[in-house]
Amino acid sequence: MKTEMQLTIDRIKCDGHGLCAELLPERIRVDDWGYPIIAPGPIPEHLAQHAQRAVAACPTLALALARIARSK
Amino acid sequence: MSGLRVLAGPELTSGAESFADHTQRLGTPQSTGRALVETLVRSGLTGRGGASFPVGLKWRSVIAAKGSPVVIANGAEGEPQSHKDRLLMTTRPHLVLDGAFIAARTVHARQVVLYIGEEHKAGWSAMARALDERPEGERRIARIVGAPHRYVAGDSSAAVHLIDGGVATPTTTPPSTHERGLDGAPTLVQNVETLAHIALIARYGDAWYGSAGRRGAAGTVLITMAGGVNHPGVLEVEAGTTVEEAVAMAGGVTEPTSAVLIGGYFGAWVQAAKAWELPLDIASLQARGLSLGCGVVGLLPAARCGVCDTSRIMGYLATESSAQCGPCFFGLRALSDACSRIAERGANRDDLARLKKWAIEVPGRGACKHPDGAVMFLRSALSTFADEFAVHPAHWRQQPA
Ligand SMILES: Cc1cc2nc3c(=O)[nH]c(=O)nc-3n(C[C@H](O)[C@H](O)[C@H](O)COP(=O)(O)O)c2cc1C
Ligand code: SF4
Ligand code: SF4
């Protein structure tokens, strides 16, 4: 089965340091209060490592990378 | 006034129907188990707590989940303008209890929690008395837990959090409560009106359920008529009844109406001219990008200001954020502040632009659906009152609802 990677954020854990947006600016930007906005859609293969690094760097363990079955 | 189905029976003004009267009038429900789940699926019954989720499908997934399930009857009714749940608990407590215990038998639950808004005193005591009248086998597995008087306390994950841990704040989903709820057990949370309909469907079946309803819709719905109608309050109407028909049943309008708020504070403003013909039915409303929500239909008299009312409600919803998630806490506060600047100091382009930007950015970024509901409401105001937002004078008409 084909799978794809998606970033998820536990919004209660996230405290808006914005570290993830610095490490993965291609997919994450911050809103006017410093909280991340994730671009819709799966993480392309070539960004997988960067995404993993952002997940590892998140100080509150709010950011996660989930492998999910491809919708179509 | 009496209603068609869940509010049928003795005069509502005479208080709670006793267990003896209830059983004599309606008999004992027969159907439980697999057959009932399929009956519920066929009936098309959807939840009446606001999210309109199909009941039969939720029961199926609770049955399929691992662990010994729990049933929560949600009588928090945090929506300020809604009165249907407290009326139902006050007058027909045994219908709600029937539904809760039928649910428990069907999903093999070992526990039933009646989660009742602490401020709904009459509903609470009617439910407590009714529970005392039930057979020992039911009493033994059931208890009442108070829902704090906060808007988000009625969210299903907040209910579980309160019952488990004493704090009525929502928790992160997934997992949903029907996957992992109380003590990690699959937990069926069902609104008290939903349970009352289930109690009747378990007696009379899905074909009977569908025999009420207009314009292709099935069943009946409880709605609360609020604002500029002569007889505000709860009505039981056939699904598919139009707003205009419901207004007539509520004694007509008190004065000319400019807009109608459909679905309460997580609902949407609709211009009056477009609202009258809307059928009060989940599918028809959803097809128009609207929702029945908790069933509040609020009429805005033309003499009131839609911008000021919107600003007041946004202020309330911002205050009711549980302040756990940044985008909800800061986002709703900022949206509310921008609204009240327009209301108090008059229209300005910067705030209008901010409202439009944040209304796109904020939803979908909270642990629960509170920001989504609030922003859906705000967006409807921005389009229904587009002209008023653009030229709003600095009048700040802060009349109470
Ligand atoms: C912020 C918020 C507040 C809610 N308040 C209530 C409430 O007061 N009563 C209620 O029945 N459902 C409320 N809900 C919906 C519940 O989470 C849940 O969907 C519902 O109780 C399930 O029952 P139903 O499917 O029978 O509607 C609320 C949801 C949210 C996001
Ligand atoms: S790094 Fe973690 S805590 Fe910081 S903004 Fe990103 S998700 Fe939130
Ligand atoms: S989205 Fe808002 S109301 Fe819901 S849990 Fe987060 S802060 Fe609380």
Coordinates of C-alpha atoms and ligand atoms in Angstrom, one line a residue:
Chain A
M1 CA 0.0 0.0 0.0
K2 CA 1.2 3.5 -0.9
T3 CA 1.8 5.7 2.1
E4 CA 2.6 9.4 2.5
M5 CA 4.0 11.5 5.3
Q6 CA 2.0 14.2 7.0
L7 CA 3.0 16.7 9.8
T8 CA 0.7 16.9 12.8
I9 CA 0.8 19.3 15.8
D10 CA -0.6 18.6 19.2
R11 CA -2.0 22.1 19.7
I12 CA -2.2 21.8 23.4
K13 CA 1.5 20.9 23.7
C14 CA 2.8 23.4 21.2
D15 CA 3.9 26.6 22.9
G16 CA 4.7 28.6 19.7
H17 CA 8.4 28.9 19.8
G18 CA 8.4 28.6 16.0
L19 CA 11.5 26.5 15.9
C20 CA 9.8 24.2 13.5
A21 CA 9.1 27.0 11.1
E22 CA 12.8 27.9 11.1
L23 CA 13.9 24.4 10.4
L24 CA 11.3 23.7 7.7
P25 CA 10.3 27.0 6.1
E26 CA 9.2 25.2 3.0
R27 CA 6.2 23.7 4.8
I28 CA 5.7 25.7 8.0
R29 CA 5.2 29.4 8.7
V30 CA 4.1 31.1 11.8
D31 CA 0.9 33.2 12.4
D32 CA 0.8 36.6 14.0
W33 CA 1.2 35.1 17.4
G34 CA 4.1 32.8 16.6
Y35 CA 2.1 29.5 16.2
P36 CA 2.9 27.3 13.3
I37 CA 0.7 27.0 10.2
I38 CA 1.4 23.8 8.2
A39 CA 1.0 23.9 4.5
P40 CA -1.7 21.4 3.4
G41 CA -0.8 18.1 1.8
P42 CA 1.9 15.5 2.3
I43 CA 5.6 16.1 2.8
P44 CA 7.5 15.5 -0.4
E45 CA 10.3 12.9 -0.2
H46 CA 13.1 15.4 -0.7
L47 CA 11.9 17.3 2.5
A48 CA 11.5 14.1 4.6
Q49 CA 14.8 14.5 6.4
H50 CA 14.2 18.2 7.1
A51 CA 10.8 17.3 8.5
Q52 CA 12.3 14.7 10.7
R53 CA 14.8 17.1 12.0
A54 CA 12.1 19.6 12.9
V55 CA 10.1 16.9 14.7
A56 CA 13.2 16.0 16.7
A57 CA 13.9 19.6 17.5
C58 CA 10.4 20.5 18.8
P59 CA 11.0 21.3 22.5
T60 CA 7.5 20.2 23.6
L61 CA 7.2 17.1 21.5
A62 CA 4.1 18.7 19.9
L63 CA 5.2 18.1 16.3
A64 CA 4.9 14.7 14.8
L65 CA 5.3 13.0 11.5
A66 CA 2.7 10.4 10.7
R67 CA 2.8 7.9 7.9
I68 CA -0.7 7.5 6.6
A69 CA -2.3 5.5 3.8
R70 CA -2.6 7.5 0.6
S71 CA -6.1 8.8 0.1
K72 CA -6.1 8.1 -3.6
Chain B
M1 CA -47.8 23.5 24.6
S2 CA -46.9 19.9 23.9
G3 CA -44.7 18.5 21.2
L4 CA -45.0 15.9 18.5
R5 CA -42.8 13.1 19.7
V6 CA -40.1 13.5 22.3
L7 CA -42.2 16.3 23.9
A8 CA -45.5 14.5 23.4
G9 CA -47.5 13.5 26.5
P10 CA -48.6 15.5 29.5
E11 CA -48.5 19.3 29.5
L12 CA -44.9 20.4 29.7
T13 CA -45.8 22.9 32.4
S14 CA -46.7 20.1 34.8
G15 CA -43.0 19.2 35.2
A16 CA -41.3 15.8 35.0
E17 CA -43.3 12.8 33.8
S18 CA -43.0 10.0 36.4
F19 CA -41.6 6.6 35.6
A20 CA -45.0 5.0 36.1
D21 CA -46.8 7.5 33.8
H22 CA -44.0 7.2 31.2
T23 CA -44.1 3.4 31.2
Q24 CA -47.8 3.4 31.0
R25 CA -47.9 5.9 28.1
L26 CA -45.0 4.4 26.0
G27 CA -44.5 0.8 27.2
T28 CA -41.0 -0.7 27.5
P29 CA -38.6 -0.4 24.7
Q30 CA -38.0 -3.7 22.9
S31 CA -35.1 -3.3 20.5
T32 CA -31.5 -3.5 21.5
G33 CA -28.4 -5.2 20.1
R34 CA -27.3 -5.4 16.5
A35 CA -30.8 -5.0 15.2
L36 CA -31.2 -1.7 16.9
V37 CA -27.8 -0.4 15.6
E38 CA -28.9 -1.2 12.1
T39 CA -32.3 0.4 12.7
L40 CA -30.5 3.6 13.9
V41 CA -28.3 3.6 10.8
R42 CA -31.4 3.2 8.5
S43 CA -33.3 6.0 10.4
G44 CA -30.5 8.4 9.5
L45 CA -30.7 9.9 13.0
T46 CA -27.9 12.4 13.6
G47 CA -26.6 13.8 16.9
R48 CA -28.3 16.9 18.3
G49 CA -25.4 18.3 20.4
G50 CA -24.2 20.3 17.4
A51 CA -21.9 18.2 15.3
S52 CA -24.7 16.3 13.5
F53 CA -22.8 13.0 13.5
P54 CA -24.7 9.9 12.3
V55 CA -25.7 8.0 15.5
G56 CA -25.7 4.4 14.0
L57 CA -22.2 4.8 12.7
K58 CA -20.9 6.0 16.1
W59 CA -22.5 3.0 17.8
R60 CA -20.9 0.7 15.3
S61 CA -17.5 2.0 16.0
V62 CA -17.9 1.9 19.8
I63 CA -19.0 -1.7 19.5
A64 CA -16.0 -2.5 17.3
A65 CA -13.5 -0.8 19.6
K66 CA -11.5 -2.8 22.1
G67 CA -12.5 -2.5 25.8
S68 CA -15.5 -2.2 27.9
P69 CA -17.4 0.9 26.8
V70 CA -18.9 3.8 28.8
V71 CA -22.0 5.8 27.9
I72 CA -22.2 9.6 28.6
A73 CA -25.5 11.4 28.3
N74 CA -24.5 15.0 27.4
G75 CA -26.8 17.4 29.1
A76 CA -24.3 20.2 29.5
E77 CA -26.2 22.5 27.2
G78 CA -23.6 25.3 27.3
E79 CA -25.1 27.2 24.4
P80 CA -26.5 30.4 26.0
Q81 CA -29.5 30.7 23.7
S82 CA -30.4 27.0 23.7
H83 CA -33.0 25.7 26.1
K84 CA -34.1 22.4 24.5
D85 CA -31.9 20.0 26.5
R86 CA -32.8 21.5 29.9
L87 CA -36.5 21.4 28.9
L88 CA -36.2 17.8 27.9
M89 CA -34.4 16.8 31.1
T90 CA -37.0 18.8 33.2
T91 CA -40.1 17.3 31.6
R92 CA -39.2 14.0 30.0
P93 CA -36.3 12.6 32.0
H94 CA -37.3 9.0 31.5
L95 CA -37.0 9.3 27.7
V96 CA -33.4 10.5 28.2
L97 CA -32.7 7.7 30.7
D98 CA -34.4 5.1 28.4
G99 CA -32.0 6.2 25.6
A100 CA -29.0 6.1 27.9
F101 CA -29.7 2.6 29.2
I102 CA -30.7 1.3 25.8
A103 CA -27.3 2.6 24.5
A104 CA -25.6 0.9 27.5
R105 CA -27.3 -2.4 26.8
T106 CA -26.6 -2.2 23.1
V107 CA -22.9 -1.4 23.3
H108 CA -22.4 -3.5 26.5
A109 CA -21.4 -0.5 28.7
R110 CA -20.6 -1.1 32.3
Q111 CA -21.1 2.6 33.3
V112 CA -23.5 5.4 32.4
V113 CA -22.6 9.0 33.3
L114 CA -25.3 11.7 33.2
Y115 CA -23.3 14.8 32.5
I116 CA -25.6 17.7 33.4
G117 CA -25.0 21.5 33.3
E118 CA -24.5 22.6 36.9
E119 CA -26.7 25.7 36.3
H120 CA -29.6 23.7 34.9
K121 CA -31.0 23.2 38.4
A122 CA -34.5 22.0 37.4
G123 CA -33.2 19.6 34.8
W124 CA -30.6 18.2 37.2
S125 CA -33.1 17.5 40.0
A126 CA -35.7 16.0 37.6
M127 CA -33.0 13.7 36.3
A128 CA -31.8 12.8 39.8
R129 CA -35.4 12.0 40.9
A130 CA -36.0 10.0 37.7
L131 CA -32.9 8.0 38.2
D132 CA -34.1 7.1 41.7
E133 CA -37.3 5.6 40.1
R134 CA -35.4 3.3 37.8
P135 CA -34.8 -0.4 38.5
E136 CA -31.8 -1.2 40.7
G137 CA -29.8 -2.8 37.8
E138 CA -29.9 0.6 36.0
R139 CA -29.3 2.7 39.1
R140 CA -26.3 0.7 40.0
I141 CA -24.4 1.5 36.9
A142 CA -25.4 5.2 36.6
R143 CA -24.3 8.4 38.2
I144 CA -24.7 12.1 37.7
V145 CA -21.7 14.4 37.2
G146 CA -22.0 18.2 37.0
A147 CA -20.8 20.0 33.9
P148 CA -19.2 23.4 34.8
H149 CA -20.9 26.5 33.4
R150 CA -18.4 27.0 30.5
Y151 CA -19.1 26.8 26.8
V152 CA -16.4 24.3 26.1
A153 CA -17.4 22.0 29.0
G154 CA -20.0 20.4 26.7
D155 CA -17.4 19.2 24.2
S156 CA -17.2 15.4 24.4
S157 CA -13.4 15.3 25.2
A158 CA -14.0 17.9 27.9
A159 CA -16.7 15.8 29.4
V160 CA -14.4 12.8 29.6
H161 CA -11.6 15.0 31.0
L162 CA -13.9 16.3 33.7
I163 CA -15.2 12.9 34.7
D164 CA -11.7 11.3 34.6
G165 CA -9.6 14.1 35.9
G166 CA -11.8 16.9 37.3
V167 CA -11.0 19.5 34.6
A168 CA -13.6 20.3 32.0
T169 CA -11.1 21.3 29.2
P170 CA -11.0 19.5 25.9
T171 CA -8.1 17.2 25.1
T172 CA -6.3 16.6 21.9
T173 CA -8.0 14.5 19.2
P174 CA -7.4 12.0 17.8
P175 CA -8.1 9.8 19.6
S176 CA -11.8 10.6 19.6
T177 CA -13.8 9.8 22.7
H178 CA -15.5 6.9 21.0
E179 CA -12.1 5.3 20.4
R180 CA -10.5 6.2 23.8
G181 CA -12.5 8.0 26.4
L182 CA -13.1 7.5 30.1
D183 CA -10.2 5.5 31.6
G184 CA -9.1 4.8 28.0
A185 CA -12.4 2.9 27.3
P186 CA -14.4 3.5 24.2
T187 CA -16.9 6.1 25.3
L188 CA -20.2 6.8 23.6
V189 CA -21.1 10.5 24.2
Q190 CA -24.6 11.3 23.0
N191 CA -26.6 14.5 23.5
V192 CA -29.7 14.1 25.7
E193 CA -32.1 15.0 22.8
T194 CA -30.4 12.4 20.6
L195 CA -31.0 9.8 23.4
A196 CA -34.7 10.7 23.6
H197 CA -35.2 10.1 19.9
I198 CA -33.3 6.8 20.3
A199 CA -35.7 5.8 23.1
L200 CA -38.6 6.2 20.6
I201 CA -36.9 4.6 17.6
A202 CA -36.1 1.6 19.8
R203 CA -39.9 1.2 20.3
Y204 CA -41.3 2.1 17.0
G205 CA -38.6 1.6 14.4
D206 CA -37.0 3.6 11.6
A207 CA -40.0 3.7 9.3
W208 CA -42.0 5.3 12.0
Y209 CA -39.2 7.8 12.6
G210 CA -39.3 8.7 8.9
S211 CA -43.0 9.1 8.9
A212 CA -42.6 12.5 10.3
G213 CA -40.7 15.1 8.3
R214 CA -41.4 17.6 5.5
R215 CA -39.8 18.2 2.2
G216 CA -38.0 14.8 2.2
A217 CA -36.5 15.2 5.7
A218 CA -37.0 12.5 8.4
G219 CA -38.1 12.8 12.0
T220 CA -38.5 15.7 14.3
V221 CA -36.1 18.2 15.8
L222 CA -36.1 20.4 18.9
I223 CA -35.4 24.0 18.2
T224 CA -35.1 27.0 20.4
M225 CA -36.6 30.2 19.0
A226 CA -34.8 33.2 20.2
G227 CA -34.7 37.0 19.6
G228 CA -37.5 38.9 17.8
V229 CA -40.3 36.4 18.0
N230 CA -43.5 36.7 20.1
H231 CA -43.1 33.4 22.0
P232 CA -39.4 32.6 22.3
G233 CA -38.7 29.1 23.6
V234 CA -38.5 25.5 22.6
L235 CA -40.5 23.9 19.8
E236 CA -40.6 20.4 18.4
V237 CA -41.0 20.6 14.7
E238 CA -40.9 18.1 11.9
A239 CA -37.5 18.1 10.2
G240 CA -37.8 20.1 7.0
T241 CA -40.1 22.7 8.6
T242 CA -39.0 26.1 7.2
V243 CA -37.8 29.0 9.3
E244 CA -40.9 30.9 8.3
E245 CA -43.2 28.1 9.5
A246 CA -41.2 27.8 12.8
V247 CA -41.5 31.6 13.3
A248 CA -45.2 31.4 12.8
M249 CA -45.4 28.6 15.4
A250 CA -43.5 30.9 17.8
G251 CA -46.2 33.5 17.4
G252 CA -44.6 35.5 14.5
V253 CA -42.1 38.3 14.6
T254 CA -42.2 41.1 17.1
E255 CA -40.8 43.6 14.5
P256 CA -39.1 43.6 11.1
T257 CA -36.2 41.2 11.0
S258 CA -32.9 41.8 9.2
A259 CA -31.1 38.5 9.7
V260 CA -31.5 35.1 11.4
L261 CA -28.8 33.2 13.3
I262 CA -29.2 29.5 12.5
G263 CA -27.5 27.0 14.7
G264 CA -26.4 29.1 17.7
Y265 CA -23.0 30.6 18.3
F266 CA -21.3 27.9 16.1
G267 CA -23.9 28.6 13.4
A268 CA -24.3 31.2 10.8
W269 CA -26.1 34.5 10.1
V270 CA -28.4 34.4 7.1
Q271 CA -30.1 37.5 5.6
A272 CA -33.8 37.4 6.6
A273 CA -35.0 37.4 3.0
K274 CA -32.9 34.2 2.4
A275 CA -33.6 32.6 5.7
W276 CA -37.4 32.3 5.7
E277 CA -37.5 29.5 3.1
L278 CA -34.7 27.5 4.7
P279 CA -35.8 24.0 5.8
L280 CA -34.7 23.1 9.4
D281 CA -33.1 19.8 8.4
I282 CA -29.5 18.8 8.7
A283 CA -29.0 17.6 5.2
S284 CA -30.7 20.6 3.5
L285 CA -28.8 23.1 5.7
Q286 CA -25.5 21.3 5.1
A287 CA -26.1 21.4 1.3
R288 CA -26.2 25.2 1.7
G289 CA -23.0 25.3 3.8
L290 CA -25.0 25.9 7.0
S291 CA -25.7 23.7 10.0
L292 CA -28.5 23.1 12.4
G293 CA -26.0 23.0 15.2
C294 CA -27.9 22.8 18.5
G295 CA -31.1 24.0 16.9
V296 CA -31.1 27.7 17.9
V297 CA -33.0 30.0 15.5
G298 CA -32.3 33.6 16.6
L299 CA -34.1 36.5 14.9
L300 CA -32.2 39.8 14.7
P301 CA -34.7 42.7 14.7
A302 CA -33.8 45.3 12.1
A303 CA -33.5 47.9 14.8
R304 CA -30.5 46.0 16.3
C305 CA -27.0 46.1 14.8
G306 CA -25.6 42.9 13.4
V307 CA -22.0 44.1 13.7
C308 CA -22.5 45.0 17.4
D309 CA -24.2 41.7 18.1
T310 CA -21.5 39.8 16.3
S311 CA -18.9 41.6 18.3
R312 CA -20.6 40.8 21.6
I313 CA -20.8 37.1 20.7
M314 CA -17.2 37.0 19.5
G315 CA -16.2 38.5 22.8
Y316 CA -18.1 35.8 24.6
L317 CA -16.6 33.0 22.5
A318 CA -13.0 34.4 22.9
T319 CA -13.5 34.4 26.7
E320 CA -14.8 30.9 26.6
S321 CA -11.7 29.5 25.0
S322 CA -10.0 27.1 27.4
A323 CA -6.7 28.9 26.6
Q324 CA -4.8 25.7 25.9
C325 CA -4.1 26.2 22.3
G326 CA -2.3 29.4 21.0
P327 CA -4.2 29.8 17.7
C328 CA -7.6 29.6 19.6
F329 CA -6.6 31.7 22.6
F330 CA -4.8 34.4 20.8
G331 CA -6.7 34.1 17.5
L332 CA -10.2 34.4 19.0
R333 CA -9.1 37.2 21.3
A334 CA -7.6 39.1 18.3
L335 CA -10.7 38.5 16.2
S336 CA -12.9 39.7 19.0
D337 CA -10.8 42.8 19.6
A338 CA -10.9 43.7 15.9
C339 CA -14.7 43.3 15.9
S340 CA -15.1 45.5 19.0
R341 CA -12.8 48.2 17.6
I342 CA -15.1 48.3 14.5
A343 CA -18.2 48.3 16.7
E344 CA -16.9 51.0 19.1
R345 CA -14.8 53.3 16.9
G346 CA -16.3 52.6 13.5
A347 CA -15.4 50.8 10.4
N348 CA -11.7 50.7 9.4
R349 CA -10.0 48.9 6.6
D350 CA -7.1 47.5 8.5
D351 CA -9.3 45.6 11.0
L352 CA -11.6 44.3 8.3
A353 CA -8.5 43.0 6.4
R354 CA -7.2 41.4 9.6
L355 CA -10.6 39.8 10.3
K356 CA -10.6 38.2 6.8
K357 CA -7.0 37.0 7.1
W358 CA -7.4 35.5 10.6
A359 CA -10.8 33.9 9.6
I360 CA -8.8 31.8 7.1
E361 CA -5.8 31.1 9.4
V362 CA -7.4 30.3 12.7
P363 CA -9.9 27.4 12.0
G364 CA -8.6 23.8 12.2
R365 CA -5.8 24.8 14.5
G366 CA -7.2 23.9 18.0
A367 CA -7.4 20.7 19.9
C368 CA -11.2 21.0 19.7
K369 CA -13.6 22.6 17.3
H370 CA -14.2 25.7 19.4
P371 CA -12.2 28.0 17.1
D372 CA -13.7 26.4 14.0
G373 CA -17.2 27.1 15.3
A374 CA -16.5 30.6 16.3
V375 CA -14.8 31.5 13.0
M376 CA -17.7 29.9 11.0
F377 CA -20.0 32.2 12.8
L378 CA -17.7 35.2 12.2
R379 CA -17.4 34.5 8.5
S380 CA -21.1 34.4 8.1
A381 CA -21.3 37.8 9.8
L382 CA -18.7 39.2 7.5
S383 CA -20.7 38.1 4.5
T384 CA -24.2 38.7 5.8
F385 CA -23.3 42.1 7.3
A386 CA -20.7 43.0 4.6
D387 CA -22.2 46.5 4.0
E388 CA -22.5 47.2 7.8
F389 CA -18.9 46.1 8.5
A390 CA -17.7 48.4 5.7
V391 CA -19.5 51.6 6.9
H392 CA -20.1 50.8 10.6
P393 CA -20.6 54.0 12.7
A394 CA -18.9 54.3 16.1
H395 CA -22.1 53.6 17.9
W396 CA -21.4 50.3 19.9
R397 CA -25.0 49.3 20.6
Q398 CA -24.3 46.7 23.2
Q399 CA -27.7 45.6 24.1
P400 CA -28.0 42.2 25.8
A401 CA -29.4 39.4 23.6
Ligands
LIG1 C1 -16.9 23.8 22.2 C2 -17.9 22.7 22.1 C3 -19.0 22.7 23.0 C4 -20.0 21.7 22.9 N1 -21.0 21.7 23.8 C5 -22.0 20.7 23.8 C6 -23.1 20.8 24.7 O1 -23.2 21.7 25.5 N2 -24.0 19.7 24.6 C7 -23.8 18.7 23.7 O2 -24.7 17.8 23.7 N3 -22.8 18.7 22.8 C8 -21.9 19.7 22.9 N4 -20.8 19.6 22.0 C9 -20.7 18.5 21.0 C10 -20.1 17.3 21.7 O3 -18.7 17.4 21.6 C11 -20.5 16.0 21.1 O4 -20.3 16.0 19.7 C12 -21.9 15.6 21.3 O5 -22.3 15.7 22.7 C13 -22.2 14.2 20.8 O6 -23.6 13.9 21.0 P1 -24.5 13.8 19.7 O7 -23.8 13.1 18.6 O8 -25.7 13.1 20.2 O9 -24.8 15.2 19.3 C14 -19.8 20.6 22.0 C15 -18.7 20.6 21.1 C16 -17.8 21.6 21.2 C17 -16.6 21.6 20.2
SF4_2 S1 8.7 23.6 17.4 FE1 7.1 22.5 18.5 S2 6.4 23.9 20.1 FE2 7.6 25.1 18.7 S3 6.1 26.0 17.3 FE3 6.8 24.2 16.4 S4 5.4 22.6 17.0 FE4 5.1 24.3 18.4
SF4_3 S1 -9.2 24.8 20.6 FE1 -9.6 26.4 22.2 S2 -11.3 25.7 23.4 FE2 -10.5 23.9 22.2 S3 -9.0 23.0 23.6 FE3 -7.8 24.4 22.4 S4 -7.9 26.4 23.5 FE4 -9.4 25.0 24.4

